[in-house]
GROMACS .gro file of C-alpha atoms in nm:
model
  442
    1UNK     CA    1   8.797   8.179   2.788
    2UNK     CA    2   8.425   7.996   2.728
    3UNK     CA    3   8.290   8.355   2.693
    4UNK     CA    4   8.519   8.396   2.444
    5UNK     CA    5   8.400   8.107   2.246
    6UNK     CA    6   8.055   8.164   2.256
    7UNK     CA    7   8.149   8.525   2.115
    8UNK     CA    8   8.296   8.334   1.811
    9UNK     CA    9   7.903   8.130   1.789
   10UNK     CA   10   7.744   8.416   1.788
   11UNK     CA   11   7.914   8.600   1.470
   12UNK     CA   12   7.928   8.245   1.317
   13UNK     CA   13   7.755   8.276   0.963
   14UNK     CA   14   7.440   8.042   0.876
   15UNK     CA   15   7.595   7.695   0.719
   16UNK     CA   16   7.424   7.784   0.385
   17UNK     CA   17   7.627   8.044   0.262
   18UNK     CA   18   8.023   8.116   0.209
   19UNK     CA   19   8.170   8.393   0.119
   20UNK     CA   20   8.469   8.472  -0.172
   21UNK     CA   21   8.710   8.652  -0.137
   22UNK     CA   22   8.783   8.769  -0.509
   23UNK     CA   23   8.456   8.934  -0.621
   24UNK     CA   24   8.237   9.180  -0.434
   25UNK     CA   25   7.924   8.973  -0.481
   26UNK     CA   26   8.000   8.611  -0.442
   27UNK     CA   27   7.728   8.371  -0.619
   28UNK     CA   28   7.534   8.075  -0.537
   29UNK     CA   29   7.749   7.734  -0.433
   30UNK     CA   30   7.558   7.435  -0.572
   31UNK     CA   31   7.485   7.109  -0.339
   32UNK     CA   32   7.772   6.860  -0.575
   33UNK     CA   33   8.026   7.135  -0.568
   34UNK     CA   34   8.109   7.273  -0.278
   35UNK     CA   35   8.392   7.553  -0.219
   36UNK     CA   36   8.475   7.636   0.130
   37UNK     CA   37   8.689   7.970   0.190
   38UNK     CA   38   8.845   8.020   0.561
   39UNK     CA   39   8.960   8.391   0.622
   40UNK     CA   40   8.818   8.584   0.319
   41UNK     CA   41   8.950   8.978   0.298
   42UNK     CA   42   8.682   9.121   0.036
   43UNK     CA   43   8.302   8.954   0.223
   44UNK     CA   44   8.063   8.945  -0.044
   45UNK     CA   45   7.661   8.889  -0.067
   46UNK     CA   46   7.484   8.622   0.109
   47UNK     CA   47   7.443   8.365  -0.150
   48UNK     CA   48   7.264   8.007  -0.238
   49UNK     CA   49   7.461   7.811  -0.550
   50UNK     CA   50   7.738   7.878  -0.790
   51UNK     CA   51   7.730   7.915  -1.148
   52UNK     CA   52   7.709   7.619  -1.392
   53UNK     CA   53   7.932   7.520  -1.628
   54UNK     CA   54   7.599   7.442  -1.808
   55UNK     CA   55   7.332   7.692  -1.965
   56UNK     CA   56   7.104   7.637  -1.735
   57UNK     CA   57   7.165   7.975  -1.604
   58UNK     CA   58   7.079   8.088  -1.928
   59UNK     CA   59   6.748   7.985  -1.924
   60UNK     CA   60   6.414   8.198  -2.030
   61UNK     CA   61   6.172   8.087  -1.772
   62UNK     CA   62   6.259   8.301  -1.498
   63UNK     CA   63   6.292   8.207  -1.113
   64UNK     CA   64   6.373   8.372  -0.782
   65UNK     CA   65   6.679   8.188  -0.776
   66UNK     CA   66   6.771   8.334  -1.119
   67UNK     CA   67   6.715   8.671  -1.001
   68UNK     CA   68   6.935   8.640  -0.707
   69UNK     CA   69   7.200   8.511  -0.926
   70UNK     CA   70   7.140   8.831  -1.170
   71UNK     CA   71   7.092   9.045  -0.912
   72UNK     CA   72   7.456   8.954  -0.735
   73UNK     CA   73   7.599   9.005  -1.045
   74UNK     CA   74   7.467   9.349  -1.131
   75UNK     CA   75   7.573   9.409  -0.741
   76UNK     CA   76   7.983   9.322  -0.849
   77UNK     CA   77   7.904   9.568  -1.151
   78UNK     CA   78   7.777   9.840  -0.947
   79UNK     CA   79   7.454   9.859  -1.118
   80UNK     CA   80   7.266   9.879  -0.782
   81UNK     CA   81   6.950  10.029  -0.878
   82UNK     CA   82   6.914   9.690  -1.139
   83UNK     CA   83   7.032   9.447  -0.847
   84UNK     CA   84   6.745   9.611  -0.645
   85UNK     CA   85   6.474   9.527  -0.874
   86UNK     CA   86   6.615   9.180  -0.929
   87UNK     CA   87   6.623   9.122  -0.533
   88UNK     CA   88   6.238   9.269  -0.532
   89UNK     CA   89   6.150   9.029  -0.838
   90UNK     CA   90   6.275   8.700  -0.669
   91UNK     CA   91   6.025   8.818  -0.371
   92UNK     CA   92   5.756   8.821  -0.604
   93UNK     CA   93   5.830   8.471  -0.792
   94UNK     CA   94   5.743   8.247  -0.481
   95UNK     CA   95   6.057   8.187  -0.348
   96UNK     CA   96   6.196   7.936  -0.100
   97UNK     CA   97   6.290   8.014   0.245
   98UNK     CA   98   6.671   8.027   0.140
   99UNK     CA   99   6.569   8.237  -0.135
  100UNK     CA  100   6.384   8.487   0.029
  101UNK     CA  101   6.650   8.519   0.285
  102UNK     CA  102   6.895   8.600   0.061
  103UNK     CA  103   6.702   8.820  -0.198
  104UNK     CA  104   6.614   9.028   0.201
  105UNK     CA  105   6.916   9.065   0.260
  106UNK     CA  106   7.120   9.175  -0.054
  107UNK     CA  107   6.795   9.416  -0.133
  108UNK     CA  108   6.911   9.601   0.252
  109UNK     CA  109   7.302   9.591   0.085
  110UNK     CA  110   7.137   9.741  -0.188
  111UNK     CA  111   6.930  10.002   0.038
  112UNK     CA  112   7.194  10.048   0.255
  113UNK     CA  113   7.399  10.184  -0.013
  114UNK     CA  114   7.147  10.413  -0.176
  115UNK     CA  115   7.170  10.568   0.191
  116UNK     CA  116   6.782  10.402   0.253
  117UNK     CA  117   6.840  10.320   0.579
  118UNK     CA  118   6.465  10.224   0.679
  119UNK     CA  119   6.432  10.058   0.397
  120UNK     CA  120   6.668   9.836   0.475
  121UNK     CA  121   6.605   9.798   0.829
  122UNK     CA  122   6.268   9.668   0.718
  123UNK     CA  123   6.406   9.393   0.499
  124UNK     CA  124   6.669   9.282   0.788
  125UNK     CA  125   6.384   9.308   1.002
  126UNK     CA  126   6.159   9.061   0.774
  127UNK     CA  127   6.485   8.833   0.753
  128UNK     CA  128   6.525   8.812   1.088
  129UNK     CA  129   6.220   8.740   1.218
  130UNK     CA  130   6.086   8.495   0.924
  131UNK     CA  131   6.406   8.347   0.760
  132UNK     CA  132   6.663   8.314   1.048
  133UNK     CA  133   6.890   8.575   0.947
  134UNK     CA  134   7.141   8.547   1.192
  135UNK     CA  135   7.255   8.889   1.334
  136UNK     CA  136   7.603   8.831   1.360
  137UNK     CA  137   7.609   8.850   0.943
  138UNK     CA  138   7.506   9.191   0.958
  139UNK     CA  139   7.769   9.311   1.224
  140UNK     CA  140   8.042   9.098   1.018
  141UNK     CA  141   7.912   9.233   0.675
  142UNK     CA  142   8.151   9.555   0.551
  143UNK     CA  143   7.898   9.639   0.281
  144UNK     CA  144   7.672   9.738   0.553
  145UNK     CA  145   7.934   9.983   0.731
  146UNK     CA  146   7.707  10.261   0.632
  147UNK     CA  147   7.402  10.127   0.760
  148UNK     CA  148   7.565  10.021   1.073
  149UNK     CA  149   7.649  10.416   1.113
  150UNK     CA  150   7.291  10.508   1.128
  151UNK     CA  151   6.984  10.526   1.385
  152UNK     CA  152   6.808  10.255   1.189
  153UNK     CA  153   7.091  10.004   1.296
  154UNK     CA  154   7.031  10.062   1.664
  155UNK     CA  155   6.699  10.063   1.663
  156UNK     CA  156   6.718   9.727   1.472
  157UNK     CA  157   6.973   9.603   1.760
  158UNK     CA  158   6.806   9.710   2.061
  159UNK     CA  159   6.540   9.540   1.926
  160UNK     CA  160   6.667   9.228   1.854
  161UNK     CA  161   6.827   9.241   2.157
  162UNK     CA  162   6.483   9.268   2.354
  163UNK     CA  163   6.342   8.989   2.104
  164UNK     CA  164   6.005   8.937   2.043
  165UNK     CA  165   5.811   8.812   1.729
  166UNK     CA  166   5.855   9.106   1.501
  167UNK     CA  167   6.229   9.039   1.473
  168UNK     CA  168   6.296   8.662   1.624
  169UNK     CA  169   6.541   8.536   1.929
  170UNK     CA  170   6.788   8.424   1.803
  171UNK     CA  171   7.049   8.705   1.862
  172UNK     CA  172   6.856   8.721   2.228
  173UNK     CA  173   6.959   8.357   2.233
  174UNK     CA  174   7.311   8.387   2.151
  175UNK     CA  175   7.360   8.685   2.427
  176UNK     CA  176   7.208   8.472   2.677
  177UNK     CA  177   7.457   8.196   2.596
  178UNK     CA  178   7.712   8.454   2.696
  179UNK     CA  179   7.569   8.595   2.970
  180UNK     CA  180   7.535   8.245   3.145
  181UNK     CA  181   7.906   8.212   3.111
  182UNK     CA  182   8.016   8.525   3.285
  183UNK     CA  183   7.700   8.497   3.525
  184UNK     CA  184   7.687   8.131   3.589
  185UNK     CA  185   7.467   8.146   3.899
  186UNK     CA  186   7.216   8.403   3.820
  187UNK     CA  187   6.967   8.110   3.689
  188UNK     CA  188   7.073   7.925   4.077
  189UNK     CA  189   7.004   8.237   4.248
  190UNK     CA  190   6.650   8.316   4.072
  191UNK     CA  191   6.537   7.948   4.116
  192UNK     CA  192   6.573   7.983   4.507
  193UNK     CA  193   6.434   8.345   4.514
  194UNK     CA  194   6.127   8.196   4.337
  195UNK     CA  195   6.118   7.868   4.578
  196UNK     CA  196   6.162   8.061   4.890
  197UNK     CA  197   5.889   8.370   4.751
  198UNK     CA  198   5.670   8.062   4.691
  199UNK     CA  199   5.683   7.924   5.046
  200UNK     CA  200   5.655   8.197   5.219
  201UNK     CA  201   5.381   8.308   4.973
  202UNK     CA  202   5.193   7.975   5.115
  203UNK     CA  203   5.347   8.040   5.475
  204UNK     CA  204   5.113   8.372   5.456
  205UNK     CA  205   4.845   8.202   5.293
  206UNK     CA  206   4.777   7.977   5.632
  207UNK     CA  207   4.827   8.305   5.834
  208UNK     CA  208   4.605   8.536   5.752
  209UNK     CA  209   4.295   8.335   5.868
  210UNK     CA  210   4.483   8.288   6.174
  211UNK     CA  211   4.526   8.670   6.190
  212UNK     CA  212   4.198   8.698   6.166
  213UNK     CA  213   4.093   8.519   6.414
  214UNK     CA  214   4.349   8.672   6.662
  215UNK     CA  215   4.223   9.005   6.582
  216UNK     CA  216   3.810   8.874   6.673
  217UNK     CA  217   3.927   8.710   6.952
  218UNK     CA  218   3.790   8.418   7.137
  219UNK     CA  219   3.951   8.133   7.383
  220UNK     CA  220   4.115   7.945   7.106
  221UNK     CA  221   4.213   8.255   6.935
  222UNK     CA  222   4.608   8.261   6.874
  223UNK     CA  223   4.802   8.521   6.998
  224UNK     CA  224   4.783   8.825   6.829
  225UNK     CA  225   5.129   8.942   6.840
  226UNK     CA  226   5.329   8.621   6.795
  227UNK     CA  227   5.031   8.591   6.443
  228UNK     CA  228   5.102   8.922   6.305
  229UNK     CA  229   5.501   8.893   6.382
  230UNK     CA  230   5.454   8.554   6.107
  231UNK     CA  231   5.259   8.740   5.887
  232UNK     CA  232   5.498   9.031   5.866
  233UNK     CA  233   5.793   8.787   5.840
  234UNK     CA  234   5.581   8.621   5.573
  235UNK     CA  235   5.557   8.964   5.348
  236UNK     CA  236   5.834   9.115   5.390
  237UNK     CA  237   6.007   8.814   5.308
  238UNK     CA  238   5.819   8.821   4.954
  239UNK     CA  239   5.864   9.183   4.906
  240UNK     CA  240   6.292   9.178   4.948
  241UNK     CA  241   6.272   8.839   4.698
  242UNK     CA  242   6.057   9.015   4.421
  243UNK     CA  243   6.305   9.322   4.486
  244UNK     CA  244   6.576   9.108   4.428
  245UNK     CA  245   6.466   8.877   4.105
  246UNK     CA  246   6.374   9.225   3.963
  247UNK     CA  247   6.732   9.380   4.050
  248UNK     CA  248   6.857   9.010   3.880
  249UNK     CA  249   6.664   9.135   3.625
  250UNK     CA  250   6.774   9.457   3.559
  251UNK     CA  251   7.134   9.342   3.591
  252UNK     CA  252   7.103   9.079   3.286
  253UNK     CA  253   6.952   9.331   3.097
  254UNK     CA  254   7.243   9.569   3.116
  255UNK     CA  255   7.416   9.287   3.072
  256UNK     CA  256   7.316   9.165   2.739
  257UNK     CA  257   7.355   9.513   2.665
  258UNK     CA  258   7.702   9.565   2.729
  259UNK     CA  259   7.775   9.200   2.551
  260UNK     CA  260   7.588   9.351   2.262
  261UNK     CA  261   7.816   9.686   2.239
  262UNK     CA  262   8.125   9.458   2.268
  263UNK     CA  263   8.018   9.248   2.019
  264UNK     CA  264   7.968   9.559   1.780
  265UNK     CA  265   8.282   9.695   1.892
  266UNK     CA  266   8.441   9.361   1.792
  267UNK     CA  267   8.329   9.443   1.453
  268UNK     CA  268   8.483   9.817   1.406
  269UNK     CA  269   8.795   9.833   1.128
  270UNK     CA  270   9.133   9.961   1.208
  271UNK     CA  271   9.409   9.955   0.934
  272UNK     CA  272   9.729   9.864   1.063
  273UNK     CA  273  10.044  10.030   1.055
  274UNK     CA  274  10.107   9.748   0.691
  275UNK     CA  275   9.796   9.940   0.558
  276UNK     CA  276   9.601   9.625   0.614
  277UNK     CA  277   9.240   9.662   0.752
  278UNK     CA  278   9.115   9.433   0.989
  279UNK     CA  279   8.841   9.430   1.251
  280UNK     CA  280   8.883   9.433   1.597
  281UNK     CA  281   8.822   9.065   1.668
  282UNK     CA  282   9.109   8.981   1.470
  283UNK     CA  283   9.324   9.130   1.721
  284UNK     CA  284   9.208   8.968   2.031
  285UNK     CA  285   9.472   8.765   2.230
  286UNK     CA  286   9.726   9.032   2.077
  287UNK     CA  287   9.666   9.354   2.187
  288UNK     CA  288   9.581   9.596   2.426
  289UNK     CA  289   9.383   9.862   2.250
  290UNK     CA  290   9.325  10.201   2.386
  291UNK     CA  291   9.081  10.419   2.266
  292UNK     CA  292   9.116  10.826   2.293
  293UNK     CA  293   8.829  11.003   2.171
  294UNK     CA  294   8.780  11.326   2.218
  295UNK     CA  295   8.907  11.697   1.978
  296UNK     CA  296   9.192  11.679   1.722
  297UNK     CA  297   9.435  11.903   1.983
  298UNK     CA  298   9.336  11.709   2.293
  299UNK     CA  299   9.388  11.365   2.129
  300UNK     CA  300   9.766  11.484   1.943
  301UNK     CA  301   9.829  11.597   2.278
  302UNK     CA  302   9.782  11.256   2.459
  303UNK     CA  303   9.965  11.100   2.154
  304UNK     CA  304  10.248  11.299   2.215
  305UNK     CA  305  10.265  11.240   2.562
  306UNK     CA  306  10.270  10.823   2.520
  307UNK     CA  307  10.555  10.884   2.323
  308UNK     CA  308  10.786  10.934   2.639
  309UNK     CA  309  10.628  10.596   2.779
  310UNK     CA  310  10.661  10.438   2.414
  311UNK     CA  311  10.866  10.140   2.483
  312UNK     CA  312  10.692  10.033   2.832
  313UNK     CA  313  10.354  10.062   2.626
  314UNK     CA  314  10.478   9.818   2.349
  315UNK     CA  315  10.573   9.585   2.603
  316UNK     CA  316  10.187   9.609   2.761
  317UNK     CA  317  10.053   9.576   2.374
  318UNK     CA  318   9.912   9.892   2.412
  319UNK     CA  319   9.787   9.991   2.046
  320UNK     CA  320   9.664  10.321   2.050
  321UNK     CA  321   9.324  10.433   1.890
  322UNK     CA  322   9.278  10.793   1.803
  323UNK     CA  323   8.894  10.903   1.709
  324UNK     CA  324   8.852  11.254   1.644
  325UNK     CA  325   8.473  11.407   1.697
  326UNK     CA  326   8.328  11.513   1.404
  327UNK     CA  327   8.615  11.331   1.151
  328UNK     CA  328   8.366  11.127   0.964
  329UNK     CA  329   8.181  11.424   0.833
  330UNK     CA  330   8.509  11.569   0.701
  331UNK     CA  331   8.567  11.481   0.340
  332UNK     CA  332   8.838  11.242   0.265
  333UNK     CA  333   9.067  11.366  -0.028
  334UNK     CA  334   9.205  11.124  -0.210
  335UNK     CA  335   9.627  11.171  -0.267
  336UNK     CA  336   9.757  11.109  -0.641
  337UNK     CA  337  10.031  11.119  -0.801
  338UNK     CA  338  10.383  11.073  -0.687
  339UNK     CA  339  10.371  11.359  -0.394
  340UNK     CA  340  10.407  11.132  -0.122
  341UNK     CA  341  10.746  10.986  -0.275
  342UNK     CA  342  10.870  11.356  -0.301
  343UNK     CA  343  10.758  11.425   0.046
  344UNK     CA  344  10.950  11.125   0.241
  345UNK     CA  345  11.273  11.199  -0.018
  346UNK     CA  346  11.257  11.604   0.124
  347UNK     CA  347  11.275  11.398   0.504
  348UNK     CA  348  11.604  11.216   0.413
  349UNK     CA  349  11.902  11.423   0.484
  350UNK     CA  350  12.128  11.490   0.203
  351UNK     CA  351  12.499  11.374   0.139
  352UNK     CA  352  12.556  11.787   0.247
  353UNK     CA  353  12.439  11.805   0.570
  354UNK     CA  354  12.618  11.792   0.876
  355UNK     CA  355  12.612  11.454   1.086
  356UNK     CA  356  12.405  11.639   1.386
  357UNK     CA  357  12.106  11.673   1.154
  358UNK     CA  358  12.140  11.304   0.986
  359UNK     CA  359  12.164  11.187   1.363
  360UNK     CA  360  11.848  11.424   1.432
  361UNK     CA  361  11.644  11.252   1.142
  362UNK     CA  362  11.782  10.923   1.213
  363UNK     CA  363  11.654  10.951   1.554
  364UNK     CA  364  11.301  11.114   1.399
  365UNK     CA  365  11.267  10.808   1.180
  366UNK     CA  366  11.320  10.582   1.484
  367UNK     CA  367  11.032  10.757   1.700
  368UNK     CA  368  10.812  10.760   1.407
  369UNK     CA  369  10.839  10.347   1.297
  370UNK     CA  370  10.768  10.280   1.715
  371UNK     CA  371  10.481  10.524   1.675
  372UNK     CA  372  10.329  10.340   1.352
  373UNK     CA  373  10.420  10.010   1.566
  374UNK     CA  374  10.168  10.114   1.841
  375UNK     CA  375   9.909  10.340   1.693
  376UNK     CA  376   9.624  10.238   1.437
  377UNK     CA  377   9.374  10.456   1.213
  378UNK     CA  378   9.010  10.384   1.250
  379UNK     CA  379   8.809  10.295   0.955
  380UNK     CA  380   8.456  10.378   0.936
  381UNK     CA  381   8.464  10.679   1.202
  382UNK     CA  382   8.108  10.728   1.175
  383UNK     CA  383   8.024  10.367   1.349
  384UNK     CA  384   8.331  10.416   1.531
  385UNK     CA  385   8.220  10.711   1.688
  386UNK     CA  386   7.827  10.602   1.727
  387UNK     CA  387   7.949  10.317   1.921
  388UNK     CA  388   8.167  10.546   2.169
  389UNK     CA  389   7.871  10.787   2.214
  390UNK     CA  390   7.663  10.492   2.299
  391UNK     CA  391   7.908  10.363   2.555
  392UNK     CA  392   7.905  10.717   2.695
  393UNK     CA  393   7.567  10.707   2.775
  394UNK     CA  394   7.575  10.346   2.933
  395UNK     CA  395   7.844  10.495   3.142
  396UNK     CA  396   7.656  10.791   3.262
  397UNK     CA  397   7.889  11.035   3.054
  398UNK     CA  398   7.707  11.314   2.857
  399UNK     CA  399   7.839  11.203   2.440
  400UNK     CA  400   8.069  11.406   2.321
  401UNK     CA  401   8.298  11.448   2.618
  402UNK     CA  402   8.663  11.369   2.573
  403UNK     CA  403   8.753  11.019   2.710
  404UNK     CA  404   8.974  10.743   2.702
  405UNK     CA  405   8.874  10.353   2.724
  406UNK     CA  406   9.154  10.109   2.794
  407UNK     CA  407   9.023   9.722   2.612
  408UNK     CA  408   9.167   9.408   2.798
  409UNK     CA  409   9.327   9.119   2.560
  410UNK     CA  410   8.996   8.924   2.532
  411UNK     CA  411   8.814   9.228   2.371
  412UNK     CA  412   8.620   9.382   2.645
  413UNK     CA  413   8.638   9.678   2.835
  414UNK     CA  414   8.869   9.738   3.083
  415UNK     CA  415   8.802  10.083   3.189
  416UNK     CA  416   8.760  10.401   3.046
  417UNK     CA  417   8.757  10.744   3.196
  418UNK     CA  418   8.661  11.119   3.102
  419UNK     CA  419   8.994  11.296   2.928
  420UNK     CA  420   9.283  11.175   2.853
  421UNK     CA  421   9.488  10.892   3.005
  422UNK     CA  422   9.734  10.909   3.289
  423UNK     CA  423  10.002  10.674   3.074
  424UNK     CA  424  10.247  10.617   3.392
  425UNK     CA  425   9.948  10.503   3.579
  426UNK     CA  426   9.877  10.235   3.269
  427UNK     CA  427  10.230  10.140   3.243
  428UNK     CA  428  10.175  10.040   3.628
  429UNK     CA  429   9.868   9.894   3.598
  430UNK     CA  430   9.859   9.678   3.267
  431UNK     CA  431  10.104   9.379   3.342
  432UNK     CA  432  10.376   9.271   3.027
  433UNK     CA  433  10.232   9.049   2.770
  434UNK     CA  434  10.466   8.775   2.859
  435UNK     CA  435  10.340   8.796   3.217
  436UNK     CA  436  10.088   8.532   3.439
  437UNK     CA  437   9.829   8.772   3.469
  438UNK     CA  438   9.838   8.848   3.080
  439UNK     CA  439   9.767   8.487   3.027
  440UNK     CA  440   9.468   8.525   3.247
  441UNK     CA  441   9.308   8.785   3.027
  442UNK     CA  442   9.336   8.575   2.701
   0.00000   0.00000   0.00000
């Protein structure tokens, strides 16, 4: 539940920006007038004030502030070759912090959707590291969806996962936040292997002079035996601690990387059966998704197969995810016209037909509104995918394989496997949503 929370800090947004949801490029709010959207469905450009009623905006002498504003609104117009040398103007007019963070980032939008991907890694990078950027905006931001979908985008995220001056800690920060919670006594258990590595480190300090002299000999020489038994004790006692504060180590560090891939899975669009797209976050508490990646035939197949287990599945919020390799490369083409109103009129059975075939497409109908009710259609495939193949090779799997992962009702991974899934076996295993141990996983 707290790990939960702290997921909702860290994709927070900065205080000094909102978004609106009407235009594509939102402008800058002014300090007396402030408008304050909750959920909006269209996120626009990071911003700093709002237009004036006045003419101020319409003054000659220009500013970075005025370029952002200019630039925002070339953005909404989809002039984004003249937003981009707006955003690189207000760089060069002296700008404020807020200012430069926001010209950084709308010049990556603009990058990002001229396909510049390093480009606009570099000014994220810059905005990160000097302007507190927080990461979370890029992972929320759907103008970035392309960038997100290239190898500039996880090299930017590993490495602001690591930290380190060239890109800031603050997203390092936030992970650690939610690490603590689902590790609470990793910080207890390195503070005693530290305390107890430091006494014995002074335990074998005071021994080896004694070793010494139980090796030369003498009449007050200590035993040998019982000497280099404490020294051993001593070492070896240091040796397993170091072993184990590294293996702590190591574990965080997988750690934070496994929060991080949930948190960008949190971010991936579906569109619902209402044609409504949302992001995974949104259905958190609601649903358990299941994700089948893997060749068109393999994944119809396991569709098909859930449909005999349909109704137990709906009970278990099972929503089913279907990503086919290789779909984002595979033009979209746009339907026009009024061929889709022909096409479900030809389903509908005419006032000729016999009753067995209106019963038949009755029945048809019936399994196809339960299968809309439980399946969704990814958006994006290219990130969609990227993140899979990324999970794959956390999970030891060569990418590309054909698997399954099952998501619990709080958003993370449950399990996943290679293939397809066994849906008796989930039917078994995932409890009702009205059941205790449901409750648990919210």
């Amino acid at each position: 539940m707290a790990a939960c929370a702290l997921n909702q800090r860290l994709i927070c947004f900065s205080n000094s920006y909102s978004r609106t949801p009407t235009n594509p490029c939102s402008t800058w709010l002014p300090r007396t007038k402030t408008i304050v959207f909750s959920i909006p469905q269209n996120k626009g450009r990071l911003s700093l004030t709002s237009w004036t009623s006045q003419s101020s905006s319409e003054a000659n002498t220009q500013t970075a502030e005025s370029c952002v504003s200019l630039g925002l609104s070339l953005f909404s117009k989809g002039r984004v070759k003249d937003a981009l040398v707006q955003f690189e103007t207000a760089l060069d007019l002296d700008p404020t912090p807020r200012e430069a963070q926001a010209a950084l980032y709308n010049k990556a939008c603009c990058h990002a959707y001229l396909r510049e991907g390093k480009k606009a890694a570099d000014c994220l990078r810059t905005a990160l590291a000097e302007y507190n950027l927080k990461f979370g905006t890029i992972l929320n931001d759907p103008d970035l969806a392309s960038f997100r979908a290239l190898p500039e985008f996880k090299e930017l995220q590993e490495e602001a996962r690591l930290g380190g001056e060239d890109i800031g800690y603050g997203f390092r920060r936030d992970l650690k936040l939610i690490s603590e919670v689902q590790a609470p006594f990793r910080g207890v258990r390195r503070f005693f292997y530290v305390a107890f590595s430091a006494a014995a480190g002074i335990s074998l300090l005071f021994t080896i002079p004694r070793l010494f002299r139980a090796i030369k000999g003498g009449g007050d020489a200590p035993d040998l035996w019982e000497t280099a038994g404490n020294a051993a004790i001593n070492l070896g006692g240091i040796i397993v601690l170091v072993a184990l504060f590294l293996w702590d180590n190591k574990k965080e560090e997988e750690q934070l990387a496994q929060i991080t891939r949930d948190e960008t899975l949190s971010r991936l669009p579906l569109r619902l059966s209402t044609n409504r797209v949302v992001e995974l976050v949104q259905l958190r508490d609601t649903v358990r998704p299941v994700i089948l990646a893997g060749e068109k035939e393999i994944v119809s197949l396991a569709m098909q197969k859930a449909e005999s287990s349909c109704t137990e599945l709906l009970r278990r919020g099972v929503l089913l995810v279907p990503v086919i390799w290789g779909e984002s490369r595979v033009p979209e083409v746009e339907k026009k016209g009024f061929g889709g109103r022909q096409k479900a009129a030809a389903s509908l059975p005419s006032i000729g037909e016999d009753f067995e075939k209106r019963t038949q497409s009755v029945i048809a109908k019936s399994k196809l509104k339960a299968e809309i009710r439980f399946r969704a259609e990814v958006v994006s495939p290219a990130e969609w995918e990227r993140w899979i193949r990324d999970q794959q090779k956390s999970e030891g799997v060569a990418p590309g394989e054909d698997v399954y992962i099952i998501l619990r009702l709080d958003g993370r991974v449950r399990r996943s496997g290679k293939g397809m899934p066994d849906w008796l076996q989930i039917v078994n295993e995932l409890p009702p949503m009205e059941a205790f141990l449901s409750k648990l996983e919210r």
